[in-house]
PDB file of C-alpha atoms and ligand atoms in Angstrom:
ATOM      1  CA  UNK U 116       0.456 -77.721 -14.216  1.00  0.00           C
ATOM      2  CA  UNK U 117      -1.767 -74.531 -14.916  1.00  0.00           C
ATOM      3  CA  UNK U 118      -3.815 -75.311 -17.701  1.00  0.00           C
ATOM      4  CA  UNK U 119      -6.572 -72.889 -18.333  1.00  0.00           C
ATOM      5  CA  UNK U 120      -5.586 -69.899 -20.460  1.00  0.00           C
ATOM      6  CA  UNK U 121      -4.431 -71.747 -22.627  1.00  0.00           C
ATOM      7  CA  UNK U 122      -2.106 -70.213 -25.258  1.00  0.00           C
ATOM      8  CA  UNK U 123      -4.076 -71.633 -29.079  1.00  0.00           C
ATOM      9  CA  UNK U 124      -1.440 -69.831 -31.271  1.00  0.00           C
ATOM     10  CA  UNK U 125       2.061 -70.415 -29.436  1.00  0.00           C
ATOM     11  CA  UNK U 126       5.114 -68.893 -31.962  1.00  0.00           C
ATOM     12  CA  UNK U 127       8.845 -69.709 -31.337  1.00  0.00           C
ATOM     13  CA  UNK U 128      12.120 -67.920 -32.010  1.00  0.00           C
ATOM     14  CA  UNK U 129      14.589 -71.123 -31.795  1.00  0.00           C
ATOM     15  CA  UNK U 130      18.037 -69.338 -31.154  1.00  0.00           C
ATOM     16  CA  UNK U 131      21.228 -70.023 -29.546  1.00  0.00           C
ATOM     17  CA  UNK U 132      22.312 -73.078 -31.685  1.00  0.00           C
ATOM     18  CA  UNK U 133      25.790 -71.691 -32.590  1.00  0.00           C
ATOM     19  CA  UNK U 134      26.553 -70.481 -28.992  1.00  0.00           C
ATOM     20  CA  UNK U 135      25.524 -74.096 -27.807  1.00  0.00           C
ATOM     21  CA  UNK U 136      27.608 -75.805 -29.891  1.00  0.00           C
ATOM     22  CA  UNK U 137      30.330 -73.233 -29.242  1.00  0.00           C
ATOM     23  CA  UNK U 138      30.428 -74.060 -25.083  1.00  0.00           C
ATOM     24  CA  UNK U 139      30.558 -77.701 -26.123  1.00  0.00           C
ATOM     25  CA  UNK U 140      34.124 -77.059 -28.385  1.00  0.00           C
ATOM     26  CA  UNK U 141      32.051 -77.968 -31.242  1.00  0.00           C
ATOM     27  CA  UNK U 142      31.134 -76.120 -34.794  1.00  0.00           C
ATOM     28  CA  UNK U 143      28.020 -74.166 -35.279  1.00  0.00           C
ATOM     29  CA  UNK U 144      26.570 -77.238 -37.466  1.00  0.00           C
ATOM     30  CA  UNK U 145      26.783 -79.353 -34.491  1.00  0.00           C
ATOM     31  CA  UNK U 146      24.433 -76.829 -32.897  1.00  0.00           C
ATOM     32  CA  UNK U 147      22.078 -76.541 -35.670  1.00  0.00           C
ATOM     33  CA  UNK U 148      21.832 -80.655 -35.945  1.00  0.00           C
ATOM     34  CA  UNK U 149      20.912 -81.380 -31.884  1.00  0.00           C
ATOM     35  CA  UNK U 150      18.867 -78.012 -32.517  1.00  0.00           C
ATOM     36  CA  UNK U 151      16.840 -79.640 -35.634  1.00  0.00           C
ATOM     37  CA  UNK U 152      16.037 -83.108 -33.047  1.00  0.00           C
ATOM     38  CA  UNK U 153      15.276 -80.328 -30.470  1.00  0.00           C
ATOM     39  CA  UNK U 154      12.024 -79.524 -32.664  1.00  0.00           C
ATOM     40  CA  UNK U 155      10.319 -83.071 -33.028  1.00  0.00           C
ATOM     41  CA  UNK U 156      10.238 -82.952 -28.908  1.00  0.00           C
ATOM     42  CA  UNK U 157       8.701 -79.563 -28.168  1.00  0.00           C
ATOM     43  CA  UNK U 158       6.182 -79.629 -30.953  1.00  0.00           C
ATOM     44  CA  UNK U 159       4.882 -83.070 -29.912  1.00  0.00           C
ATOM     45  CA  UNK U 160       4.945 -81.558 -26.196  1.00  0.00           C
ATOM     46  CA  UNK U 161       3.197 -78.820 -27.401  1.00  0.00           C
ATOM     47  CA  UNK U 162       0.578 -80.185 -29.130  1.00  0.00           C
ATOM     48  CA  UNK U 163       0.049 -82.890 -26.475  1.00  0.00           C
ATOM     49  CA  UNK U 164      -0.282 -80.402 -23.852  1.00  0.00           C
ATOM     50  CA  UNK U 165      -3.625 -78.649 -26.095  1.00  0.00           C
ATOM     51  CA  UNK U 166      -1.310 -75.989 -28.257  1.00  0.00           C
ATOM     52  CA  UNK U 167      -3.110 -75.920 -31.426  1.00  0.00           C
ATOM     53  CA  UNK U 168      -1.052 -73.901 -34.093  1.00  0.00           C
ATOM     54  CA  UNK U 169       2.604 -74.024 -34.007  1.00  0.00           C
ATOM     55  CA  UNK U 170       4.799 -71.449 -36.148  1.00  0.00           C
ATOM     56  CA  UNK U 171       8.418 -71.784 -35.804  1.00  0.00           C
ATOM     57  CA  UNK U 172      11.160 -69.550 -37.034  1.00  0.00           C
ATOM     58  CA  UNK U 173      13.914 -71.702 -38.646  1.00  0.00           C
ATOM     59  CA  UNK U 174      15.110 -69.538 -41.420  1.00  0.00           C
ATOM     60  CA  UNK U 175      14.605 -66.089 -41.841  1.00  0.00           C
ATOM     61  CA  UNK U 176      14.993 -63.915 -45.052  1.00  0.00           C
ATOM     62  CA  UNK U 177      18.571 -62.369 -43.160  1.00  0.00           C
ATOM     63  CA  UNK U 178      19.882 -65.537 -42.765  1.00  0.00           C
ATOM     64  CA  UNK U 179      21.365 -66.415 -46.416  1.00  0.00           C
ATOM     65  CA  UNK U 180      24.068 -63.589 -44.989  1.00  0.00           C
ATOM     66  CA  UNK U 181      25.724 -66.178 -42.996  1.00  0.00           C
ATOM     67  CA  UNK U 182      28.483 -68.275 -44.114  1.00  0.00           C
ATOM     68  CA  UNK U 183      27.650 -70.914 -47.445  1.00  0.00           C
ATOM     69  CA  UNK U 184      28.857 -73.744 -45.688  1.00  0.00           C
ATOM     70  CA  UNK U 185      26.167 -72.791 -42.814  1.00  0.00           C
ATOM     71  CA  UNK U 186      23.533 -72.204 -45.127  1.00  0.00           C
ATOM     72  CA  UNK U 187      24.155 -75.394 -47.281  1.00  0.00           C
ATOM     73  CA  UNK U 188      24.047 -77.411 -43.562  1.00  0.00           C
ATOM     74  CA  UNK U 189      20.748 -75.826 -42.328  1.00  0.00           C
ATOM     75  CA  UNK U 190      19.379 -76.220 -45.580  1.00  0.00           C
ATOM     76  CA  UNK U 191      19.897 -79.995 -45.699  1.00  0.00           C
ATOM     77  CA  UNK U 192      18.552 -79.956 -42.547  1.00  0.00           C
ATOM     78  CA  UNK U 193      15.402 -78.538 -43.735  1.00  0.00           C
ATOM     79  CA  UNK U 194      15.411 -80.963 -46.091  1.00  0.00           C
ATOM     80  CA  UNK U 195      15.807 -84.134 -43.668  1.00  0.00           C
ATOM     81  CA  UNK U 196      13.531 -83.052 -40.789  1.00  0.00           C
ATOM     82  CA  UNK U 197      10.376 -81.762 -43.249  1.00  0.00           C
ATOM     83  CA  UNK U 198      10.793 -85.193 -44.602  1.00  0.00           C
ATOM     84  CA  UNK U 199      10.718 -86.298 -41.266  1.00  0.00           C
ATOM     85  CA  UNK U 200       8.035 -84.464 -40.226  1.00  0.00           C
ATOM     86  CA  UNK U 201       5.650 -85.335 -43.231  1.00  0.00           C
ATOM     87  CA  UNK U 202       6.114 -89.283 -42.012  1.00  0.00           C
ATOM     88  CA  UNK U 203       5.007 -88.414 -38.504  1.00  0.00           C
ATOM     89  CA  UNK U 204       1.916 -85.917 -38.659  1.00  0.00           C
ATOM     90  CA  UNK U 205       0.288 -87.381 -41.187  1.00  0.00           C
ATOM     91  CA  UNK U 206      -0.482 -90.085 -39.017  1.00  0.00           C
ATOM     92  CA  UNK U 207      -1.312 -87.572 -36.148  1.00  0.00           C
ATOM     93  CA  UNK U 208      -3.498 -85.331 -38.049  1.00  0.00           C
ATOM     94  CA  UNK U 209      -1.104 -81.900 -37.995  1.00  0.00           C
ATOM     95  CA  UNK U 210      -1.225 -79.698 -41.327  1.00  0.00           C
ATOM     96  CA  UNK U 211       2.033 -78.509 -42.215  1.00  0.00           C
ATOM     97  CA  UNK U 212       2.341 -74.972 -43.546  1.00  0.00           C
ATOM     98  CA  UNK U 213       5.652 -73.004 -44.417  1.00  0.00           C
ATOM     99  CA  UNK U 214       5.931 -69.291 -44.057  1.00  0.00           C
ATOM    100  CA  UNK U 215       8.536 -67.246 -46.458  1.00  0.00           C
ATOM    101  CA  UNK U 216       9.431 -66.922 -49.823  1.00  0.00           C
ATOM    102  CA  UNK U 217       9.888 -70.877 -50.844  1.00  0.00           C
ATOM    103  CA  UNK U 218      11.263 -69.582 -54.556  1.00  0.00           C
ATOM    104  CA  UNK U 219      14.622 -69.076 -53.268  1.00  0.00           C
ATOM    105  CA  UNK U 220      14.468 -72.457 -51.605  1.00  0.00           C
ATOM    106  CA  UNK U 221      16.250 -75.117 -54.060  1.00  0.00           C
ATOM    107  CA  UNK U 222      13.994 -77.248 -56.513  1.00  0.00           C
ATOM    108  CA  UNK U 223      14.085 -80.281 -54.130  1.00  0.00           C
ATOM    109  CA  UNK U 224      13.056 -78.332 -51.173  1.00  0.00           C
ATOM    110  CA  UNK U 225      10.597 -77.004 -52.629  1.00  0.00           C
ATOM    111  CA  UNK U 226       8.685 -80.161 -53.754  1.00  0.00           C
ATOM    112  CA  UNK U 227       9.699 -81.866 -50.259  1.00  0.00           C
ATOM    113  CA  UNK U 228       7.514 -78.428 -49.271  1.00  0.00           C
ATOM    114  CA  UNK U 229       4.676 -78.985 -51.439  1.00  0.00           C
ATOM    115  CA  UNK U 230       4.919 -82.722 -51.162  1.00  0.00           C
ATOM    116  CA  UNK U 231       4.262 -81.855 -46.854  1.00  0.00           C
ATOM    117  CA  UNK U 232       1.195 -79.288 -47.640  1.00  0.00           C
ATOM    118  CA  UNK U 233      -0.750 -81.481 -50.182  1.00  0.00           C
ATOM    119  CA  UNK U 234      -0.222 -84.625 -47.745  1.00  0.00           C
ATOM    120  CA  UNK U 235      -1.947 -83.022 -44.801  1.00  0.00           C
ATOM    121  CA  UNK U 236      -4.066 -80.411 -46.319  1.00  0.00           C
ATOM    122  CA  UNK U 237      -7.274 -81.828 -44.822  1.00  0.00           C
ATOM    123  CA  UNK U 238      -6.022 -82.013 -41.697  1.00  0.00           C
ATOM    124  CA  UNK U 239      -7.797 -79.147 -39.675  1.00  0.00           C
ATOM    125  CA  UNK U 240      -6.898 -79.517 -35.542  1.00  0.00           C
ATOM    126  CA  UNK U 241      -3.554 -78.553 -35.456  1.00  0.00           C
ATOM    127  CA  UNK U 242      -1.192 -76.927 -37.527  1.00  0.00           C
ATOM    128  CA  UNK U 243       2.582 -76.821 -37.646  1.00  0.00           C
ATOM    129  CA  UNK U 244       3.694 -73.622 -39.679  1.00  0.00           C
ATOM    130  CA  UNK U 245       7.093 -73.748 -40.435  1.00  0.00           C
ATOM    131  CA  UNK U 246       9.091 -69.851 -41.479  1.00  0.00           C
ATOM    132  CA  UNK U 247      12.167 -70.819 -44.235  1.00  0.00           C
ATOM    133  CA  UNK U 248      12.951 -67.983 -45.706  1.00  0.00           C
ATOM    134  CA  UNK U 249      11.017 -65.646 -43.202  1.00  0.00           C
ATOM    135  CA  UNK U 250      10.980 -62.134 -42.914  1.00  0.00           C
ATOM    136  CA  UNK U 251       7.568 -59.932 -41.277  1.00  0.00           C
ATOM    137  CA  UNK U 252       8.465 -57.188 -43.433  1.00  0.00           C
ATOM    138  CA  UNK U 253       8.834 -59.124 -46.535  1.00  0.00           C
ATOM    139  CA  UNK U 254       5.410 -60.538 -46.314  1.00  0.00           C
ATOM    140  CA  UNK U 255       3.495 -57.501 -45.424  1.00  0.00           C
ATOM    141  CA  UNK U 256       5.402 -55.597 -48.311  1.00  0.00           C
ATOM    142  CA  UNK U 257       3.888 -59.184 -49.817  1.00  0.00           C
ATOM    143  CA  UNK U 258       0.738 -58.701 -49.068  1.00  0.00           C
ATOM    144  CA  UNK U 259       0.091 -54.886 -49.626  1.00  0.00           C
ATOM    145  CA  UNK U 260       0.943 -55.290 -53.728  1.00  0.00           C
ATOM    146  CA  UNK U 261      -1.333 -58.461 -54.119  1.00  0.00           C
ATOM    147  CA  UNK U 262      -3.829 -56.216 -52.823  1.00  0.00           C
ATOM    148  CA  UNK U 263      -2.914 -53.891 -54.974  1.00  0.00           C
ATOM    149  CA  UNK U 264      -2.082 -55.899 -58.060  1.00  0.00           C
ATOM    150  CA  UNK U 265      -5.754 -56.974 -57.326  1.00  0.00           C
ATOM    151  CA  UNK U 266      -7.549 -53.333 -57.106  1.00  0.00           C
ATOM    152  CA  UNK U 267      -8.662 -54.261 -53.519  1.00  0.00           C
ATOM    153  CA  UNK U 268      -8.755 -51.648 -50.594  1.00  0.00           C
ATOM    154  CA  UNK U 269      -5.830 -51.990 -48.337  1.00  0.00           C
ATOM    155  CA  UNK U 270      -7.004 -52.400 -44.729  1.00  0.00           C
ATOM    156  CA  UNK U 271      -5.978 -53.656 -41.607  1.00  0.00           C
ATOM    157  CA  UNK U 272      -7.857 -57.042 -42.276  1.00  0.00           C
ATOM    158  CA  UNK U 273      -7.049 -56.903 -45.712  1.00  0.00           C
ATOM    159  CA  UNK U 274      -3.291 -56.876 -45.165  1.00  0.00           C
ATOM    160  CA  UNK U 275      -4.092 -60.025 -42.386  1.00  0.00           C
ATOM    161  CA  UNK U 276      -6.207 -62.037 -44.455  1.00  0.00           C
ATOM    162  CA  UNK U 277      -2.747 -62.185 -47.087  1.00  0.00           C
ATOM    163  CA  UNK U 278      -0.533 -62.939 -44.754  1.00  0.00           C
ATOM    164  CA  UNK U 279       0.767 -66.741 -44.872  1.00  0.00           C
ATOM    165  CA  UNK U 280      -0.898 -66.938 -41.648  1.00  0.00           C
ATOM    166  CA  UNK U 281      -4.247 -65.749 -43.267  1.00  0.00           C
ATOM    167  CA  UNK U 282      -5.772 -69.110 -42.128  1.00  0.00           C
ATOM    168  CA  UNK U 283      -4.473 -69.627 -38.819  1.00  0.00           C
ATOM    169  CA  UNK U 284      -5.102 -66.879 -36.516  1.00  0.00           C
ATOM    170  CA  UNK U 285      -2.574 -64.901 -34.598  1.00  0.00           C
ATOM    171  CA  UNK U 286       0.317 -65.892 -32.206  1.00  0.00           C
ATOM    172  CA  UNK U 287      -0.971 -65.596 -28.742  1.00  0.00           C
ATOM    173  CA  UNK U 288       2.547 -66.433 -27.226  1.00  0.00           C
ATOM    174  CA  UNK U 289       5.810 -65.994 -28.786  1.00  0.00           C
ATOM    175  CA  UNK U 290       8.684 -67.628 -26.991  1.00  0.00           C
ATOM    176  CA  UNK U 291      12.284 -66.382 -27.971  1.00  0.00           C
ATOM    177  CA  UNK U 292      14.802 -68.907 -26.750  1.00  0.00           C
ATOM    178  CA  UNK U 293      18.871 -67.897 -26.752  1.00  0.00           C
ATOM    179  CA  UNK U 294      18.501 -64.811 -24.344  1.00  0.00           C
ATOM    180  CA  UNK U 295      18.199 -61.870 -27.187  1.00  0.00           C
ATOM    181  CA  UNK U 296      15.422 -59.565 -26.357  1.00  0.00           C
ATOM    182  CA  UNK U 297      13.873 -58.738 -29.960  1.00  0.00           C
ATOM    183  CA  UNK U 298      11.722 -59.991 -32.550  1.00  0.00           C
ATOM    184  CA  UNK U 299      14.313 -60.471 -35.659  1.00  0.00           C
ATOM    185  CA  UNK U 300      11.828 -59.871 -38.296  1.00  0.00           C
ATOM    186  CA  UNK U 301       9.332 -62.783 -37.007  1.00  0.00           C
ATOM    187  CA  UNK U 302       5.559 -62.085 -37.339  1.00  0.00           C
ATOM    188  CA  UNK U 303       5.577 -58.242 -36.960  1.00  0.00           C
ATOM    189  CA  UNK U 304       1.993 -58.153 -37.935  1.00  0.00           C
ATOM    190  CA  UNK U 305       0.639 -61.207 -36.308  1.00  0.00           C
ATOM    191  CA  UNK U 306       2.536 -60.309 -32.898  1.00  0.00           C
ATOM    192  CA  UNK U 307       0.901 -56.717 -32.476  1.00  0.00           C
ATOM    193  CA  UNK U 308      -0.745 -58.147 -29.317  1.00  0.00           C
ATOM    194  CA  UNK U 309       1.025 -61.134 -28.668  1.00  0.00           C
ATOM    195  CA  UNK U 310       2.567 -61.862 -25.563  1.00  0.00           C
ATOM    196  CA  UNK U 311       5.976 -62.500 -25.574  1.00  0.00           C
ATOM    197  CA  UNK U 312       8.510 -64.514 -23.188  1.00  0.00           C
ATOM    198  CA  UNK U 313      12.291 -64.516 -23.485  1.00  0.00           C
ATOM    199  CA  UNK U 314      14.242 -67.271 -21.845  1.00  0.00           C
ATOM    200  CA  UNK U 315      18.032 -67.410 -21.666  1.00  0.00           C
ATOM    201  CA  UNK U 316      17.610 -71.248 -22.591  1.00  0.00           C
ATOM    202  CA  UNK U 317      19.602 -72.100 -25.485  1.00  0.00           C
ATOM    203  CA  UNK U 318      17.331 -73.649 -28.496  1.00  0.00           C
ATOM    204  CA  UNK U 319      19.235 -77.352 -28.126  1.00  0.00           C
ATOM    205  CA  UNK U 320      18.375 -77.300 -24.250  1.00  0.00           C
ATOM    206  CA  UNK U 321      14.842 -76.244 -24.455  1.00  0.00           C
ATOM    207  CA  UNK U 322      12.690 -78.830 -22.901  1.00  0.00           C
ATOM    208  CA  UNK U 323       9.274 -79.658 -22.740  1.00  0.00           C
ATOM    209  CA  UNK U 324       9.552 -78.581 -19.020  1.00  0.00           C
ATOM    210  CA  UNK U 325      10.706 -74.961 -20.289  1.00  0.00           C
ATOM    211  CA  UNK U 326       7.817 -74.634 -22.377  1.00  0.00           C
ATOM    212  CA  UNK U 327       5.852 -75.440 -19.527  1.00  0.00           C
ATOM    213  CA  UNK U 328       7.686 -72.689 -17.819  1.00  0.00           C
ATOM    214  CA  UNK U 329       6.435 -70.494 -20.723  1.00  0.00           C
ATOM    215  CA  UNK U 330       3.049 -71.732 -20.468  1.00  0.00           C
ATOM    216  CA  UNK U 331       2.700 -71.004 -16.980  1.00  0.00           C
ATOM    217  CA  UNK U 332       3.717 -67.741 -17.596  1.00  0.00           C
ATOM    218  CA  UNK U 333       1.382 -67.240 -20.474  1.00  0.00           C
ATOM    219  CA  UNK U 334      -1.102 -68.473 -17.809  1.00  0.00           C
ATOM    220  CA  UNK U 335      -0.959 -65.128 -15.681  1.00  0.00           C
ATOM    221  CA  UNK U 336      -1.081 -62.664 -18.150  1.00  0.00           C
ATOM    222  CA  UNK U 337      -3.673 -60.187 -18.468  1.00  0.00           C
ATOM    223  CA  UNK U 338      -4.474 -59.468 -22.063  1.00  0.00           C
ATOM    224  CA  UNK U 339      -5.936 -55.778 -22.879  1.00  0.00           C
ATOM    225  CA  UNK U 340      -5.536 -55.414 -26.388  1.00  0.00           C
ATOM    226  CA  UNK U 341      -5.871 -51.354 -25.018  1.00  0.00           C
ATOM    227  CA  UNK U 342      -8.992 -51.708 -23.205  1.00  0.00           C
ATOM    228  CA  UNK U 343      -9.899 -51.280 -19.496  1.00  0.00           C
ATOM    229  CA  UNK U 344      -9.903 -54.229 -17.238  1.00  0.00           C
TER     230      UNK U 344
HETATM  231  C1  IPE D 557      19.210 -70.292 -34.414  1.00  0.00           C
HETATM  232  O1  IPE D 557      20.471 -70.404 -33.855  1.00  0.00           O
HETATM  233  C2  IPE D 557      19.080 -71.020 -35.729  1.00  0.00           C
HETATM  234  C3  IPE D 557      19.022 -70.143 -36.907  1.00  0.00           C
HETATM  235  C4  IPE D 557      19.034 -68.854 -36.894  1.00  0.00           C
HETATM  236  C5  IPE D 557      18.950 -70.803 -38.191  1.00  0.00           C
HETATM  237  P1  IPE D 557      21.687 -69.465 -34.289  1.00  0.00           P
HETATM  238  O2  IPE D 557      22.403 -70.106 -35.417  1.00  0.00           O
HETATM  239  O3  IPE D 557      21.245 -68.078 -34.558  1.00  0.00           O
HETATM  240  O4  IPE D 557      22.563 -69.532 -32.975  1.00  0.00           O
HETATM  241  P2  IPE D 557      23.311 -68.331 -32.259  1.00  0.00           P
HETATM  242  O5  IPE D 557      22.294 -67.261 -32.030  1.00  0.00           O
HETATM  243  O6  IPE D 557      24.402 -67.884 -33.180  1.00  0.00           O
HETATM  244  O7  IPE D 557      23.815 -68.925 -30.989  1.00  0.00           O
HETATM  245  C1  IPE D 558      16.407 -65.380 -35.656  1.00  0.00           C
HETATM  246  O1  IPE D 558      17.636 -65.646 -35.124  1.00  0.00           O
HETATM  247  C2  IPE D 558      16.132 -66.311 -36.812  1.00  0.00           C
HETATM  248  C3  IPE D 558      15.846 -67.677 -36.451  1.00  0.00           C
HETATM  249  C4  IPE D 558      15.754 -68.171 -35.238  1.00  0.00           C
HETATM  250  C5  IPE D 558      15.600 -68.560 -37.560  1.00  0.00           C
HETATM  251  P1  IPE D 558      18.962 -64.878 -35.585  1.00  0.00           P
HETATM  252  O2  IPE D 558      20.075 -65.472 -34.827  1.00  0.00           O
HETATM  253  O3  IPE D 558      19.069 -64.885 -37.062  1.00  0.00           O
HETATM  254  O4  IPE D 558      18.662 -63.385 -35.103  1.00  0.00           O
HETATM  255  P2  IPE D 558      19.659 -62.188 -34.775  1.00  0.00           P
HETATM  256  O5  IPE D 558      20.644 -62.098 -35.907  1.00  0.00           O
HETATM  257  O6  IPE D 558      20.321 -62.529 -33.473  1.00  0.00           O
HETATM  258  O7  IPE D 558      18.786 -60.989 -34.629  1.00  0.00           O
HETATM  259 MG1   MG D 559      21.028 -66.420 -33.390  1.00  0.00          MG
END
């Protein structure tokens, strides 16, 4: 496949894990569970196929409105796959990052969290940036009283260099999977000039061979950023 124009900063919206599980007869936390194995498979395509930063929306600030059974399940999920997750890219050099407000996160999440960072802090290739407990508006609101807490001039840079992302660039693509044409509070500031693709593809059945799809995509874009060709 096309492989020049190459996307470095690829973001993903994973949704469409309750409607999947819901045309197979089965509960939401089916969906969420074959979703959560969906993520191990398109990262390591990802990063195989040159992708160098990853960020991936799993919770976002609006989801504790759901259900507590649903929240309890995706949260244990969190809990197994980050585990997961710190086993495996250690030994393939990815630094994992998370993205939200990890206080609301419970004790043991928290340290699995921390426990991920420290272990592959050095790590400088790739990153895999991980949003639990997301929201774009939350962290600029975030980052605007830091500066201000701090006495420093609030500028567009400013703002960018304390965002969680302050380190790792912005998206360049930002793939929303499920068929819902919006942004649900995911990287407003990072994605002023990102490109994005919607697919109807629901999260659980998103293959490496969509993201290729995406990629390919990406791959014919021109890029203005509101200049003249
Ligand atoms: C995405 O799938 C996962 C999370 C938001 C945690 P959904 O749970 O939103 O699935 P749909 O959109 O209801 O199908
Ligand atoms: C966005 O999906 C959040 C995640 C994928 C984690 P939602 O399902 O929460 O978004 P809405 O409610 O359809 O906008
Ligand atoms: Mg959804």
């Amino acid at each position: 496949m096309e492989t020049n124009n190459l996307p470095h900063h690829v973001g993903i919206i994973m949704d469409g894990n309750g409607r999947w599980a819901k045309s197979k007869g089965k509960p939401r936390s089916y969906g969420h569970r074959v979703g959560s194995d969906n993520v191990e498979r398109v990262v390591t395509h990802a990063f195989e196929r040159g992708v160098k930063v990853i960020s991936l929306y799993a919770f976002s600030s609006e989801n504790w409105a759901r259900p507590k059974e649903e929240v309890d399940e995706l949260m244990r999920l969190l809990k197994v796959y980050f585990t997961k997750f710190i086993k495996k890219f250690t030994k393939k050099g990815v630094r994992l990052n998370v993205m939200g407000d990890i206080s609301a996160l419970t004790p043991e999440l928290q340290k699995v969290i921390l426990d991920g960072k420290q272990k592959t802090e050095k790590f400088t290739e790739y990153v895999l940036n991980i949003g639990m407990n997301y929201g774009g508006r939350q962290e600029i609101v975030m980052a605007v009283n830091k500066l201000i807490q701090e006495g420093k001039p609030i500028t567009v840079e400013s703002i960018s260099q304390n965002l969680y992302t302050f380190d790792m660039g912005e998206p360049d693509l930002i793939i929303r999977t499920g068929g819902e044409l919006r942004l649900s509070n995911f990287m407003l500031y990072q994605g002023a000039y990102s490109e994005l693709y919607f697919t109807d593809v629901l999260w659980p059945e998103f293959s490496p061979k969509e993201f290729d799809l995406a990629l390919t995509d990406y791959a014919g874009r021109k890029r203005r950023f509101g200049k003249v060709q």
